[in-house]
Amino acid sequence: AMVLDYLQTTDSQDENLLASATDLLDRGYKRLTTFETPQKGYEWFGKAPAHEGLTAFGLMQFTDMKRVGGNVDPEMINRTAKWIMSTKDGKGGFTRNTKALHNFGSISEDIMNGYIVYALADAGYTNIKREAVASFNTAIQTNDPYQLAMSASAMYDLRDEGKANQALKALL
């Protein structure tokens, strides 16, 4: 997706390269969809339970593919986001399935929550205000560059320029 975006942005005239990149994008998309679980989240092997972080990563991949003209099923994107939204904990974060077969690098709850907010905001989903504010507050408190960057990006996507600028200023 990144290569195809670059080729399109630079107005590449290399039709063979564009065709090859488009073909790889389509094949990658078809392969990625095979990891969808019966519950509509995503997991390393497509088996339940789904993994919240991998599902957020998948949502970002599918969104990027769609942006560069990939033939991405919008219903699949919506059900992926819906599954992630179903994991909201009601306190500004997302629950994590403790029976998952992996731990996504043993990242903290705060970073996972920030990443999920970032992925949903990037994909255009806005029903995450509580989660975005909680993630923003954590990023400001910890002054962690990764969390600040994700929060700034999410807040810009959510049209909260005040918080986005504050996170960006703290990051810089």
PDB file of C-alpha atoms in Angstrom:
ATOM      1  CA  ALA A   1       0.000   0.000   0.000  1.00  0.00           C
ATOM      2  CA  MET A   2       2.840   2.371   0.833  1.00  0.00           C
ATOM      3  CA  VAL A   3       4.631   1.672  -2.441  1.00  0.00           C
ATOM      4  CA  LEU A   4       1.452   2.097  -4.461  1.00  0.00           C
ATOM      5  CA  ASP A   5       0.732   5.334  -2.611  1.00  0.00           C
ATOM      6  CA  TYR A   6       4.239   6.568  -3.444  1.00  0.00           C
ATOM      7  CA  LEU A   7       3.858   5.621  -7.106  1.00  0.00           C
ATOM      8  CA  GLN A   8       0.513   7.404  -7.308  1.00  0.00           C
ATOM      9  CA  THR A   9       1.767  10.473  -5.435  1.00  0.00           C
ATOM     10  CA  THR A  10       4.769  10.839  -7.719  1.00  0.00           C
ATOM     11  CA  ASP A  11       2.620  10.307 -10.828  1.00  0.00           C
ATOM     12  CA  SER A  12       4.616   7.282 -11.892  1.00  0.00           C
ATOM     13  CA  GLN A  13       4.219   6.496 -15.572  1.00  0.00           C
ATOM     14  CA  ASP A  14       5.594   2.967 -15.197  1.00  0.00           C
ATOM     15  CA  GLU A  15       2.459   0.993 -16.027  1.00  0.00           C
ATOM     16  CA  ASN A  16       4.139  -2.367 -15.395  1.00  0.00           C
ATOM     17  CA  LEU A  17       5.261  -1.315 -11.927  1.00  0.00           C
ATOM     18  CA  LEU A  18       1.831   0.102 -11.109  1.00  0.00           C
ATOM     19  CA  ALA A  19       0.160  -3.095 -12.318  1.00  0.00           C
ATOM     20  CA  SER A  20       2.557  -5.233 -10.286  1.00  0.00           C
ATOM     21  CA  ALA A  21       2.004  -3.180  -7.130  1.00  0.00           C
ATOM     22  CA  THR A  22      -1.765  -3.321  -7.609  1.00  0.00           C
ATOM     23  CA  ASP A  23      -1.631  -7.085  -8.101  1.00  0.00           C
ATOM     24  CA  LEU A  24       0.449  -7.537  -4.946  1.00  0.00           C
ATOM     25  CA  LEU A  25      -1.969  -5.329  -3.026  1.00  0.00           C
ATOM     26  CA  ASP A  26      -4.953  -7.389  -4.188  1.00  0.00           C
ATOM     27  CA  ARG A  27      -3.238 -10.672  -3.356  1.00  0.00           C
ATOM     28  CA  GLY A  28      -2.179  -9.386   0.055  1.00  0.00           C
ATOM     29  CA  TYR A  29      -5.707  -8.207   0.812  1.00  0.00           C
ATOM     30  CA  LYS A  30      -7.171 -11.591  -0.081  1.00  0.00           C
ATOM     31  CA  ARG A  31      -4.618 -13.329   2.120  1.00  0.00           C
ATOM     32  CA  LEU A  32      -5.177 -11.005   5.074  1.00  0.00           C
ATOM     33  CA  THR A  33      -8.929 -11.609   5.023  1.00  0.00           C
ATOM     34  CA  THR A  34      -8.296 -15.310   5.690  1.00  0.00           C
ATOM     35  CA  PHE A  35      -7.231 -14.401   9.242  1.00  0.00           C
ATOM     36  CA  GLU A  36     -10.709 -13.147  10.183  1.00  0.00           C
ATOM     37  CA  THR A  37     -12.187 -15.159  13.054  1.00  0.00           C
ATOM     38  CA  PRO A  38     -15.809 -16.316  13.207  1.00  0.00           C
ATOM     39  CA  GLN A  39     -16.429 -13.418  15.662  1.00  0.00           C
ATOM     40  CA  LYS A  40     -15.125 -10.959  12.987  1.00  0.00           C
ATOM     41  CA  GLY A  41     -11.917  -9.933  14.708  1.00  0.00           C
ATOM     42  CA  TYR A  42      -8.488 -11.014  13.496  1.00  0.00           C
ATOM     43  CA  GLU A  43      -5.934 -13.453  14.868  1.00  0.00           C
ATOM     44  CA  TRP A  44      -2.573 -14.874  13.741  1.00  0.00           C
ATOM     45  CA  PHE A  45      -4.201 -18.045  12.425  1.00  0.00           C
ATOM     46  CA  GLY A  46      -7.828 -16.923  11.991  1.00  0.00           C
ATOM     47  CA  LYS A  47      -8.990 -18.898  15.019  1.00  0.00           C
ATOM     48  CA  ALA A  48     -10.888 -17.573  18.019  1.00  0.00           C
ATOM     49  CA  PRO A  49     -10.225 -15.742  20.180  1.00  0.00           C
ATOM     50  CA  ALA A  50      -9.493 -12.696  18.081  1.00  0.00           C
ATOM     51  CA  HIS A  51      -6.741 -10.332  19.152  1.00  0.00           C
ATOM     52  CA  GLU A  52      -7.573  -6.687  19.712  1.00  0.00           C
ATOM     53  CA  GLY A  53      -4.193  -5.327  18.598  1.00  0.00           C
ATOM     54  CA  LEU A  54      -3.995  -7.474  15.486  1.00  0.00           C
ATOM     55  CA  THR A  55      -7.541  -6.517  14.580  1.00  0.00           C
ATOM     56  CA  ALA A  56      -6.646  -2.817  14.925  1.00  0.00           C
ATOM     57  CA  PHE A  57      -3.553  -3.433  12.789  1.00  0.00           C
ATOM     58  CA  GLY A  58      -5.718  -5.180  10.186  1.00  0.00           C
ATOM     59  CA  LEU A  59      -8.125  -2.249  10.179  1.00  0.00           C
ATOM     60  CA  MET A  60      -5.229   0.097   9.458  1.00  0.00           C
ATOM     61  CA  GLN A  61      -3.954  -2.150   6.666  1.00  0.00           C
ATOM     62  CA  PHE A  62      -7.381  -2.395   5.044  1.00  0.00           C
ATOM     63  CA  THR A  63      -7.904   1.363   5.341  1.00  0.00           C
ATOM     64  CA  ASP A  64      -4.529   2.036   3.696  1.00  0.00           C
ATOM     65  CA  MET A  65      -5.316  -0.435   0.921  1.00  0.00           C
ATOM     66  CA  LYS A  66      -8.652   1.228   0.264  1.00  0.00           C
ATOM     67  CA  ARG A  67      -7.054   4.703   0.162  1.00  0.00           C
ATOM     68  CA  VAL A  68      -4.775   3.689  -2.704  1.00  0.00           C
ATOM     69  CA  GLY A  69      -7.631   2.221  -4.716  1.00  0.00           C
ATOM     70  CA  GLY A  70      -7.563  -1.378  -3.555  1.00  0.00           C
ATOM     71  CA  ASN A  71     -10.708  -3.415  -3.998  1.00  0.00           C
ATOM     72  CA  VAL A  72     -11.499  -3.567  -0.277  1.00  0.00           C
ATOM     73  CA  ASP A  73     -14.924  -4.648   0.948  1.00  0.00           C
ATOM     74  CA  PRO A  74     -16.344  -1.715   2.952  1.00  0.00           C
ATOM     75  CA  GLU A  75     -18.582  -4.112   4.893  1.00  0.00           C
ATOM     76  CA  MET A  76     -15.503  -6.021   6.025  1.00  0.00           C
ATOM     77  CA  ILE A  77     -13.937  -2.780   7.261  1.00  0.00           C
ATOM     78  CA  ASN A  78     -17.142  -1.871   9.107  1.00  0.00           C
ATOM     79  CA  ARG A  79     -17.497  -5.263  10.777  1.00  0.00           C
ATOM     80  CA  THR A  80     -13.821  -5.173  11.776  1.00  0.00           C
ATOM     81  CA  ALA A  81     -14.326  -1.759  13.403  1.00  0.00           C
ATOM     82  CA  LYS A  82     -17.574  -2.971  14.963  1.00  0.00           C
ATOM     83  CA  TRP A  83     -15.770  -5.919  16.525  1.00  0.00           C
ATOM     84  CA  ILE A  84     -13.094  -3.603  17.965  1.00  0.00           C
ATOM     85  CA  MET A  85     -15.802  -1.267  19.280  1.00  0.00           C
ATOM     86  CA  SER A  86     -17.443  -4.240  20.991  1.00  0.00           C
ATOM     87  CA  THR A  87     -14.327  -4.551  23.164  1.00  0.00           C
ATOM     88  CA  LYS A  88     -14.756  -1.101  24.757  1.00  0.00           C
ATOM     89  CA  ASP A  89     -14.562  -1.471  28.527  1.00  0.00           C
ATOM     90  CA  GLY A  90     -16.786   1.530  29.358  1.00  0.00           C
ATOM     91  CA  LYS A  91     -13.932   3.209  31.251  1.00  0.00           C
ATOM     92  CA  GLY A  92     -12.010   4.719  28.347  1.00  0.00           C
ATOM     93  CA  GLY A  93     -10.168   1.624  27.212  1.00  0.00           C
ATOM     94  CA  PHE A  94     -10.625  -1.724  25.556  1.00  0.00           C
ATOM     95  CA  THR A  95     -10.742  -5.171  27.079  1.00  0.00           C
ATOM     96  CA  ARG A  96      -8.125  -7.718  26.145  1.00  0.00           C
ATOM     97  CA  ASN A  97      -8.860 -11.370  25.799  1.00  0.00           C
ATOM     98  CA  THR A  98      -6.644 -13.133  28.297  1.00  0.00           C
ATOM     99  CA  LYS A  99      -6.951 -16.428  26.423  1.00  0.00           C
ATOM    100  CA  ALA A 100      -5.208 -15.129  23.322  1.00  0.00           C
ATOM    101  CA  LEU A 101      -2.310 -17.288  22.167  1.00  0.00           C
ATOM    102  CA  HIS A 102       0.066 -14.346  22.074  1.00  0.00           C
ATOM    103  CA  ASN A 103       0.646 -11.046  23.779  1.00  0.00           C
ATOM    104  CA  PHE A 104       1.563  -8.701  20.914  1.00  0.00           C
ATOM    105  CA  GLY A 105       4.979  -7.981  22.315  1.00  0.00           C
ATOM    106  CA  SER A 106       3.803  -7.691  25.937  1.00  0.00           C
ATOM    107  CA  ILE A 107       2.797  -4.070  25.440  1.00  0.00           C
ATOM    108  CA  SER A 108       1.016  -2.243  28.213  1.00  0.00           C
ATOM    109  CA  GLU A 109      -2.725  -1.682  28.370  1.00  0.00           C
ATOM    110  CA  ASP A 110      -2.111   2.044  27.856  1.00  0.00           C
ATOM    111  CA  ILE A 111      -0.160   1.543  24.639  1.00  0.00           C
ATOM    112  CA  MET A 112      -2.638  -1.038  23.326  1.00  0.00           C
ATOM    113  CA  ASN A 113      -5.547   1.301  24.054  1.00  0.00           C
ATOM    114  CA  GLY A 114      -3.743   4.180  22.356  1.00  0.00           C
ATOM    115  CA  TYR A 115      -2.987   2.042  19.334  1.00  0.00           C
ATOM    116  CA  ILE A 116      -6.604   0.932  19.002  1.00  0.00           C
ATOM    117  CA  VAL A 117      -7.808   4.551  19.256  1.00  0.00           C
ATOM    118  CA  TYR A 118      -5.238   5.552  16.642  1.00  0.00           C
ATOM    119  CA  ALA A 119      -6.374   2.798  14.258  1.00  0.00           C
ATOM    120  CA  LEU A 120     -10.081   3.584  14.645  1.00  0.00           C
ATOM    121  CA  ALA A 121      -9.560   7.345  14.246  1.00  0.00           C
ATOM    122  CA  ASP A 122      -7.343   6.816  11.193  1.00  0.00           C
ATOM    123  CA  ALA A 123     -10.088   4.695   9.652  1.00  0.00           C
ATOM    124  CA  GLY A 124     -12.620   7.500  10.197  1.00  0.00           C
ATOM    125  CA  TYR A 125     -14.521   6.140  13.191  1.00  0.00           C
ATOM    126  CA  THR A 126     -15.470   8.861  15.655  1.00  0.00           C
ATOM    127  CA  ASN A 127     -17.511   7.073  18.333  1.00  0.00           C
ATOM    128  CA  ILE A 128     -14.416   6.798  20.513  1.00  0.00           C
ATOM    129  CA  LYS A 129     -14.378  10.124  22.361  1.00  0.00           C
ATOM    130  CA  ARG A 130     -14.038   8.634  25.854  1.00  0.00           C
ATOM    131  CA  GLU A 131     -11.267   6.299  24.717  1.00  0.00           C
ATOM    132  CA  ALA A 132      -9.454   9.048  22.809  1.00  0.00           C
ATOM    133  CA  VAL A 133      -9.507  11.408  25.791  1.00  0.00           C
ATOM    134  CA  ALA A 134      -8.286   8.659  28.141  1.00  0.00           C
ATOM    135  CA  SER A 135      -5.483   7.795  25.733  1.00  0.00           C
ATOM    136  CA  PHE A 136      -4.584  11.470  25.349  1.00  0.00           C
ATOM    137  CA  ASN A 137      -4.478  11.976  29.132  1.00  0.00           C
ATOM    138  CA  THR A 138      -2.205   8.960  29.532  1.00  0.00           C
ATOM    139  CA  ALA A 139       0.088  10.179  26.766  1.00  0.00           C
ATOM    140  CA  ILE A 140       0.385  13.617  28.388  1.00  0.00           C
ATOM    141  CA  GLN A 141       0.979  12.109  31.852  1.00  0.00           C
ATOM    142  CA  THR A 142       3.624   9.619  30.742  1.00  0.00           C
ATOM    143  CA  ASN A 143       5.244  11.866  28.136  1.00  0.00           C
ATOM    144  CA  ASP A 144       5.912   8.686  26.166  1.00  0.00           C
ATOM    145  CA  PRO A 145       6.836   9.658  22.573  1.00  0.00           C
ATOM    146  CA  TYR A 146       5.001   6.707  20.992  1.00  0.00           C
ATOM    147  CA  GLN A 147       1.808   7.421  22.898  1.00  0.00           C
ATOM    148  CA  LEU A 148       2.073  11.140  22.205  1.00  0.00           C
ATOM    149  CA  ALA A 149       2.501  10.542  18.468  1.00  0.00           C
ATOM    150  CA  MET A 150      -0.466   8.160  18.299  1.00  0.00           C
ATOM    151  CA  SER A 151      -2.602  10.513  20.373  1.00  0.00           C
ATOM    152  CA  ALA A 152      -1.704  13.571  18.278  1.00  0.00           C
ATOM    153  CA  SER A 153      -2.573  11.725  15.084  1.00  0.00           C
ATOM    154  CA  ALA A 154      -5.823  10.364  16.522  1.00  0.00           C
ATOM    155  CA  MET A 155      -6.869  13.764  17.831  1.00  0.00           C
ATOM    156  CA  TYR A 156      -6.214  15.406  14.455  1.00  0.00           C
ATOM    157  CA  ASP A 157      -8.313  12.677  12.806  1.00  0.00           C
ATOM    158  CA  LEU A 158     -11.046  13.287  15.397  1.00  0.00           C
ATOM    159  CA  ARG A 159     -10.895  17.054  14.691  1.00  0.00           C
ATOM    160  CA  ASP A 160      -9.809  17.967  18.231  1.00  0.00           C
ATOM    161  CA  GLU A 161      -7.021  20.346  17.237  1.00  0.00           C
ATOM    162  CA  GLY A 162      -6.501  21.639  20.764  1.00  0.00           C
ATOM    163  CA  LYS A 163      -5.586  18.231  22.165  1.00  0.00           C
ATOM    164  CA  ALA A 164      -3.767  17.267  18.961  1.00  0.00           C
ATOM    165  CA  ASN A 165      -1.592  20.379  19.151  1.00  0.00           C
ATOM    166  CA  GLN A 166      -0.948  19.804  22.863  1.00  0.00           C
ATOM    167  CA  ALA A 167       0.189  16.220  22.237  1.00  0.00           C
ATOM    168  CA  LEU A 168       2.326  17.315  19.292  1.00  0.00           C
ATOM    169  CA  LYS A 169       3.935  20.092  21.352  1.00  0.00           C
ATOM    170  CA  ALA A 170       4.737  17.590  24.134  1.00  0.00           C
ATOM    171  CA  LEU A 171       6.168  15.209  21.544  1.00  0.00           C
ATOM    172  CA  LEU A 172       8.376  17.879  20.014  1.00  0.00           C
TER     173      LEU A 172
END
